[in-house]
Amino acid sequence: MNKNNRILKFTIGENDKKIIRKFLVQHKFSSSQLHNMKNKGGLIYVNHKQRHFNFKMKIGDQMLIILNTEEPSDLIEPMKGKIDVVYEDSYLLVVNKPPGIASLPAKAKDSQTMANLVKAYLIEKNENSSIHLVTRLDRNTSGLMVFAKTSYAHSLLDQILHTEDFQKYYLAMVYGQIDPKEGLIDLPIGIDPIAFYMRNIDHDNGKPSKTIYETLETYPNASLLKLKLLTGRTHQIRVHVNAIGHPIIGDDMYSGKVDTRMNRQALHCYQLNIVHPVTKELLKLQAPLPEDMVMLMGVLRGEKNG
């Protein structure tokens, strides 16, 4: 077990709550984490002495928390395979997901997903192999995906997920040229009443959904867009660009047409700017455009107006 991602150190400051339980709540421990700390072997030391939740601390006290070990779920089988690690420390793991692989297993346990590969990777490193998926991507979307290494790191990341401290940028190739070239798509998204696995614009029951877009390059019949997610709805970018009349090339589910130039939606999560929830360092992480989208770009540049 890699010990360093289970140890947290704090010096008690003037504005910190002094009762241990209240301090932990103040520092974003969830109720389930408090329960696990208490009942599953977590330890708390104040000035090198073991203490319980009701202990009262003073300013300047040194607190050491050893998080409980986590029992990995049996639902996710470890499966060995290559993963492209973009960033890793003792709190989080960011990988570049290829197209054509799901983020998490569905009911059937036998197909390989990113969660299975990451679990095998963590086991090989003797780390906590509980899977904490922070961001997921559709099977046919490529790019950066974030896993947390402990439930505490997961809850810290969850709390900044839809804020400016966790910025998600995508590149997409869409049909046509958008006017204006940049803007905000602010349309509520709900579940499609006919096909439950699809989403649509639903002004009555949809959830607020916002995507900022900017045109980076125009081609005779298409555009390369940079998109920033302000909310995190299922299929958000795909639904939003389709709603304004510019579906993603290759996204036959929403465009309604099969495109021989691309056998998946041309959508890639290429950049994450994350303020690290523990170190407060700004992580600027990137994943280059995958080969199939680079080839599509070449095709689009070479086409005549049609």
GROMACS .gro file of C-alpha atoms in nm:
model
  306
    1MET     CA    1   0.000   0.000   0.000
    2ASN     CA    2   0.135   0.339  -0.096
    3LYS     CA    3   0.113   0.515   0.238
    4ASN     CA    4   0.155   0.873   0.128
    5ASN     CA    5  -0.190   0.914  -0.027
    6ARG     CA    6  -0.353   0.807   0.300
    7ILE     CA    7  -0.173   1.054   0.526
    8LEU     CA    8  -0.294   1.412   0.572
    9LYS     CA    9  -0.120   1.671   0.787
   10PHE     CA   10  -0.268   1.993   0.923
   11THR     CA   11  -0.149   2.271   1.154
   12ILE     CA   12  -0.449   2.409   1.343
   13GLY     CA   13  -0.502   2.777   1.259
   14GLU     CA   14  -0.701   3.059   1.413
   15ASN     CA   15  -1.001   3.009   1.184
   16ASP     CA   16  -1.010   2.630   1.213
   17LYS     CA   17  -1.278   2.458   1.418
   18LYS     CA   18  -1.117   2.316   1.730
   19ILE     CA   19  -1.329   2.001   1.793
   20ILE     CA   20  -1.186   1.727   1.569
   21ARG     CA   21  -1.523   1.624   1.418
   22LYS     CA   22  -1.612   1.987   1.334
   23PHE     CA   23  -1.262   2.043   1.193
   24LEU     CA   24  -1.302   1.744   0.959
   25VAL     CA   25  -1.641   1.868   0.836
   26GLN     CA   26  -1.488   2.213   0.780
   27HIS     CA   27  -1.216   2.048   0.573
   28LYS     CA   28  -1.466   1.882   0.341
   29PHE     CA   29  -1.488   1.533   0.489
   30SER     CA   30  -1.825   1.384   0.394
   31SER     CA   31  -2.047   1.205   0.646
   32SER     CA   32  -1.964   0.868   0.489
   33GLN     CA   33  -1.591   0.942   0.522
   34LEU     CA   34  -1.637   1.035   0.888
   35HIS     CA   35  -1.825   0.709   0.939
   36ASN     CA   36  -1.546   0.513   0.768
   37MET     CA   37  -1.274   0.696   0.961
   38LYS     CA   38  -1.444   0.602   1.286
   39ASN     CA   39  -1.548   0.244   1.206
   40LYS     CA   40  -1.302   0.118   0.946
   41GLY     CA   41  -0.965   0.187   1.096
   42GLY     CA   42  -0.889   0.555   1.035
   43LEU     CA   43  -0.655   0.714   1.291
   44ILE     CA   44  -0.617   1.072   1.417
   45TYR     CA   45  -0.313   1.198   1.607
   46VAL     CA   46  -0.280   1.543   1.764
   47ASN     CA   47   0.077   1.628   1.869
   48HIS     CA   48   0.166   1.256   1.830
   49LYS     CA   49  -0.115   1.134   2.059
   50GLN     CA   50  -0.409   0.938   1.924
   51ARG     CA   51  -0.735   1.131   1.970
   52HIS     CA   52  -1.108   1.081   1.904
   53PHE     CA   53  -1.366   1.298   1.726
   54ASN     CA   54  -1.471   1.487   2.041
   55PHE     CA   55  -1.117   1.602   2.133
   56LYS     CA   56  -1.067   1.981   2.147
   57MET     CA   57  -0.752   2.116   1.980
   58LYS     CA   58  -0.562   2.445   2.019
   59ILE     CA   59  -0.408   2.685   1.767
   60GLY     CA   60  -0.070   2.553   1.654
   61ASP     CA   61  -0.152   2.186   1.725
   62GLN     CA   62  -0.012   1.942   1.471
   63MET     CA   63  -0.271   1.701   1.338
   64LEU     CA   64  -0.194   1.381   1.148
   65ILE     CA   65  -0.476   1.184   0.986
   66ILE     CA   66  -0.428   0.832   0.853
   67LEU     CA   67  -0.725   0.752   0.630
   68ASN     CA   68  -0.882   0.407   0.656
   69THR     CA   69  -0.795   0.154   0.387
   70GLU     CA   70  -1.066   0.114   0.124
   71GLU     CA   71  -1.208  -0.217   0.010
   72PRO     CA   72  -1.210  -0.223  -0.371
   73SER     CA   73  -1.541  -0.316  -0.535
   74ASP     CA   74  -1.563  -0.663  -0.686
   75LEU     CA   75  -1.782  -0.524  -0.964
   76ILE     CA   76  -1.476  -0.390  -1.143
   77GLU     CA   77  -1.235  -0.665  -1.247
   78PRO     CA   78  -0.872  -0.560  -1.291
   79MET     CA   79  -0.776  -0.601  -1.658
   80LYS     CA   80  -0.422  -0.543  -1.775
   81GLY     CA   81  -0.366  -0.318  -2.073
   82LYS     CA   82  -0.188  -0.005  -2.183
   83ILE     CA   83  -0.295   0.325  -2.032
   84ASP     CA   84  -0.161   0.666  -2.129
   85VAL     CA   85  -0.089   0.846  -1.799
   86VAL     CA   86  -0.082   1.224  -1.842
   87TYR     CA   87  -0.044   1.319  -1.473
   88GLU     CA   88  -0.018   1.129  -1.149
   89ASP     CA   89   0.052   1.203  -0.786
   90SER     CA   90  -0.063   1.049  -0.459
   91TYR     CA   91  -0.410   1.209  -0.489
   92LEU     CA   92  -0.512   1.182  -0.853
   93LEU     CA   93  -0.447   1.005  -1.181
   94VAL     CA   94  -0.524   1.166  -1.518
   95VAL     CA   95  -0.525   0.945  -1.827
   96ASN     CA   96  -0.573   1.002  -2.199
   97LYS     CA   97  -0.861   0.776  -2.304
   98PRO     CA   98  -0.859   0.641  -2.659
   99PRO     CA   99  -1.187   0.632  -2.854
  100GLY     CA  100  -1.392   0.312  -2.852
  101ILE     CA  101  -1.362   0.220  -2.485
  102ALA     CA  102  -1.618   0.292  -2.213
  103SER     CA  103  -1.532   0.475  -1.890
  104LEU     CA  104  -1.705   0.229  -1.656
  105PRO     CA  105  -1.844  -0.122  -1.696
  106ALA     CA  106  -2.216  -0.157  -1.767
  107LYS     CA  107  -2.398  -0.465  -1.637
  108ALA     CA  108  -2.177  -0.709  -1.828
  109LYS     CA  109  -1.849  -0.747  -1.646
  110ASP     CA  110  -1.648  -0.897  -1.928
  111SER     CA  111  -1.578  -0.596  -2.150
  112GLN     CA  112  -1.267  -0.388  -2.092
  113THR     CA  113  -1.323  -0.030  -1.972
  114MET     CA  114  -1.095   0.247  -1.847
  115ALA     CA  115  -1.193   0.161  -1.487
  116ASN     CA  116  -1.075  -0.201  -1.534
  117LEU     CA  117  -0.742  -0.087  -1.682
  118VAL     CA  118  -0.684   0.174  -1.409
  119LYS     CA  119  -0.764  -0.080  -1.137
  120ALA     CA  120  -0.501  -0.322  -1.274
  121TYR     CA  121  -0.252  -0.033  -1.300
  122LEU     CA  122  -0.307   0.067  -0.934
  123ILE     CA  123  -0.282  -0.293  -0.811
  124GLU     CA  124   0.048  -0.331  -0.996
  125LYS     CA  125   0.179  -0.025  -0.809
  126ASN     CA  126   0.049  -0.162  -0.475
  127GLU     CA  127  -0.185   0.135  -0.438
  128ASN     CA  128  -0.542   0.166  -0.319
  129SER     CA  129  -0.732   0.010  -0.610
  130SER     CA  130  -1.080   0.143  -0.529
  131ILE     CA  131  -1.199   0.321  -0.840
  132HIS     CA  132  -1.301   0.686  -0.793
  133LEU     CA  133  -1.405   0.822  -1.132
  134VAL     CA  134  -1.416   1.204  -1.121
  135THR     CA  135  -1.488   1.275  -1.489
  136ARG     CA  136  -1.620   1.030  -1.745
  137LEU     CA  137  -1.624   1.039  -2.124
  138ASP     CA  138  -1.863   0.873  -2.369
  139ARG     CA  139  -1.730   0.552  -2.525
  140ASN     CA  140  -1.651   0.726  -2.856
  141THR     CA  141  -1.516   1.050  -2.710
  142SER     CA  142  -1.140   1.057  -2.653
  143GLY     CA  143  -0.921   1.258  -2.420
  144LEU     CA  144  -0.847   1.342  -2.059
  145MET     CA  145  -1.019   1.156  -1.777
  146VAL     CA  146  -0.962   1.210  -1.404
  147PHE     CA  147  -0.956   0.942  -1.134
  148ALA     CA  148  -0.909   1.018  -0.763
  149LYS     CA  149  -0.697   0.779  -0.558
  150THR     CA  150  -0.896   0.801  -0.233
  151SER     CA  151  -1.253   0.888  -0.140
  152TYR     CA  152  -1.123   1.203   0.035
  153ALA     CA  153  -0.946   1.323  -0.282
  154HIS     CA  154  -1.262   1.233  -0.476
  155SER     CA  155  -1.483   1.452  -0.257
  156LEU     CA  156  -1.238   1.744  -0.279
  157LEU     CA  157  -1.237   1.720  -0.661
  158ASP     CA  158  -1.616   1.680  -0.674
  159GLN     CA  159  -1.657   2.007  -0.487
  160ILE     CA  160  -1.464   2.204  -0.752
  161LEU     CA  161  -1.581   2.002  -1.053
  162HIS     CA  162  -1.813   2.265  -1.204
  163THR     CA  163  -1.621   2.573  -1.094
  164GLU     CA  164  -1.339   2.779  -1.247
  165ASP     CA  165  -1.096   2.567  -1.042
  166PHE     CA  166  -1.172   2.271  -1.271
  167GLN     CA  167  -1.190   2.386  -1.634
  168LYS     CA  168  -1.266   2.131  -1.907
  169TYR     CA  169  -1.191   2.210  -2.272
  170TYR     CA  170  -1.285   2.001  -2.574
  171LEU     CA  171  -1.210   2.011  -2.945
  172ALA     CA  172  -1.486   1.914  -3.187
  173MET     CA  173  -1.522   1.913  -3.564
  174VAL     CA  174  -1.874   2.010  -3.665
  175TYR     CA  175  -2.069   2.047  -3.988
  176GLY     CA  176  -2.090   2.398  -4.133
  177GLN     CA  177  -1.970   2.735  -4.007
  178ILE     CA  178  -2.122   2.886  -3.696
  179ASP     CA  179  -2.235   3.246  -3.688
  180PRO     CA  180  -2.137   3.413  -3.458
  181LYS     CA  181  -1.795   3.247  -3.446
  182GLU     CA  182  -1.798   3.234  -3.067
  183GLY     CA  183  -2.063   3.246  -2.798
  184LEU     CA  184  -2.251   3.073  -2.519
  185ILE     CA  185  -2.502   2.794  -2.577
  186ASP     CA  186  -2.745   2.813  -2.285
  187LEU     CA  187  -3.015   2.549  -2.339
  188PRO     CA  188  -3.162   2.309  -2.080
  189ILE     CA  189  -3.100   1.938  -2.140
  190GLY     CA  190  -3.337   1.654  -2.052
  191ILE     CA  191  -3.382   1.286  -2.130
  192ASP     CA  192  -3.521   1.211  -2.476
  193PRO     CA  193  -3.878   1.079  -2.426
  194ILE     CA  194  -3.844   0.829  -2.712
  195ALA     CA  195  -3.491   0.696  -2.655
  196PHE     CA  196  -3.386   0.702  -2.288
  197TYR     CA  197  -3.013   0.673  -2.376
  198MET     CA  198  -3.032   1.003  -2.572
  199ARG     CA  199  -3.069   1.359  -2.446
  200ASN     CA  200  -3.252   1.654  -2.596
  201ILE     CA  201  -3.330   2.020  -2.538
  202ASP     CA  202  -3.618   2.032  -2.288
  203HIS     CA  203  -3.739   2.377  -2.187
  204ASP     CA  204  -3.996   2.236  -1.942
  205ASN     CA  205  -3.808   1.968  -1.747
  206GLY     CA  206  -3.446   1.994  -1.860
  207LYS     CA  207  -3.155   2.083  -1.634
  208PRO     CA  208  -2.971   2.414  -1.692
  209SER     CA  209  -2.678   2.348  -1.928
  210LYS     CA  210  -2.413   2.591  -2.054
  211THR     CA  211  -2.134   2.548  -2.310
  212ILE     CA  212  -1.897   2.820  -2.432
  213TYR     CA  213  -1.771   2.774  -2.790
  214GLU     CA  214  -1.507   2.940  -3.004
  215THR     CA  215  -1.425   2.870  -3.370
  216LEU     CA  216  -1.054   2.790  -3.407
  217GLU     CA  217  -1.049   2.704  -3.777
  218THR     CA  218  -1.301   2.703  -4.061
  219TYR     CA  219  -1.306   2.464  -4.359
  220PRO     CA  220  -1.521   2.479  -4.672
  221ASN     CA  221  -1.798   2.270  -4.511
  222ALA     CA  222  -1.701   2.240  -4.147
  223SER     CA  223  -1.542   2.405  -3.842
  224LEU     CA  224  -1.302   2.315  -3.563
  225LEU     CA  225  -1.448   2.433  -3.232
  226LYS     CA  226  -1.295   2.475  -2.889
  227LEU     CA  227  -1.562   2.420  -2.626
  228LYS     CA  228  -1.563   2.482  -2.253
  229LEU     CA  229  -1.813   2.302  -2.033
  230LEU     CA  230  -1.973   2.513  -1.759
  231THR     CA  231  -2.206   2.229  -1.655
  232GLY     CA  232  -2.166   1.853  -1.681
  233ARG     CA  233  -2.473   1.699  -1.846
  234THR     CA  234  -2.466   1.367  -2.029
  235HIS     CA  235  -2.389   1.422  -2.402
  236GLN     CA  236  -2.390   1.799  -2.334
  237ILE     CA  237  -2.163   1.915  -2.616
  238ARG     CA  238  -2.317   1.674  -2.867
  239VAL     CA  239  -2.671   1.791  -2.785
  240HIS     CA  240  -2.583   2.162  -2.774
  241VAL     CA  241  -2.402   2.186  -3.107
  242ASN     CA  242  -2.673   1.977  -3.271
  243ALA     CA  243  -2.939   2.211  -3.128
  244ILE     CA  244  -2.781   2.512  -3.299
  245GLY     CA  245  -2.766   2.326  -3.631
  246HIS     CA  246  -2.401   2.217  -3.631
  247PRO     CA  247  -2.380   1.853  -3.519
  248ILE     CA  248  -2.043   1.686  -3.462
  249ILE     CA  249  -1.905   1.503  -3.765
  250GLY     CA  250  -1.940   1.127  -3.716
  251ASP     CA  251  -2.204   1.161  -3.441
  252ASP     CA  252  -2.474   0.962  -3.620
  253MET     CA  253  -2.681   0.939  -3.298
  254TYR     CA  254  -2.750   1.313  -3.305
  255SER     CA  255  -2.674   1.416  -3.665
  256GLY     CA  256  -2.886   1.133  -3.805
  257LYS     CA  257  -2.633   1.062  -4.078
  258VAL     CA  258  -2.347   0.817  -4.112
  259ASP     CA  259  -2.024   0.984  -4.225
  260THR     CA  260  -1.766   0.769  -4.404
  261ARG     CA  261  -1.486   1.009  -4.308
  262MET     CA  262  -1.517   0.940  -3.934
  263ASN     CA  263  -1.644   0.630  -3.752
  264ARG     CA  264  -1.712   0.810  -3.421
  265GLN     CA  265  -1.802   1.160  -3.305
  266ALA     CA  266  -1.506   1.393  -3.366
  267LEU     CA  267  -1.490   1.506  -3.003
  268HIS     CA  268  -1.182   1.510  -2.779
  269CYS     CA  269  -1.125   1.640  -2.424
  270TYR     CA  270  -0.788   1.804  -2.489
  271GLN     CA  271  -0.724   2.027  -2.187
  272LEU     CA  272  -0.795   2.038  -1.814
  273ASN     CA  273  -0.693   2.327  -1.590
  274ILE     CA  274  -0.729   2.203  -1.233
  275VAL     CA  275  -0.637   2.385  -0.913
  276HIS     CA  276  -0.503   2.087  -0.720
  277PRO     CA  277  -0.735   2.056  -0.418
  278VAL     CA  278  -0.450   1.966  -0.181
  279THR     CA  279  -0.135   2.141  -0.307
  280LYS     CA  280  -0.329   2.435  -0.467
  281GLU     CA  281  -0.091   2.414  -0.765
  282LEU     CA  282  -0.250   2.488  -1.105
  283LEU     CA  283  -0.230   2.178  -1.323
  284LYS     CA  284  -0.251   2.251  -1.696
  285LEU     CA  285  -0.292   1.912  -1.859
  286GLN     CA  286  -0.324   1.840  -2.231
  287ALA     CA  287  -0.382   1.542  -2.458
  288PRO     CA  288  -0.291   1.582  -2.826
  289LEU     CA  289  -0.554   1.537  -3.095
  290PRO     CA  290  -0.586   1.165  -3.176
  291GLU     CA  291  -0.484   1.032  -3.514
  292ASP     CA  292  -0.836   0.988  -3.655
  293MET     CA  293  -0.921   1.355  -3.585
  294VAL     CA  294  -0.587   1.472  -3.729
  295MET     CA  295  -0.667   1.278  -4.047
  296LEU     CA  296  -1.020   1.420  -4.060
  297MET     CA  297  -0.875   1.770  -4.029
  298GLY     CA  298  -0.656   1.704  -4.332
  299VAL     CA  299  -0.958   1.582  -4.529
  300LEU     CA  300  -1.168   1.885  -4.430
  301ARG     CA  301  -0.893   2.128  -4.525
  302GLY     CA  302  -0.864   1.969  -4.868
  303GLU     CA  303  -1.234   1.964  -4.957
  304LYS     CA  304  -1.400   2.201  -5.199
  305ASN     CA  305  -1.721   2.383  -5.110
  306GLY     CA  306  -2.002   2.133  -5.143
   0.00000   0.00000   0.00000
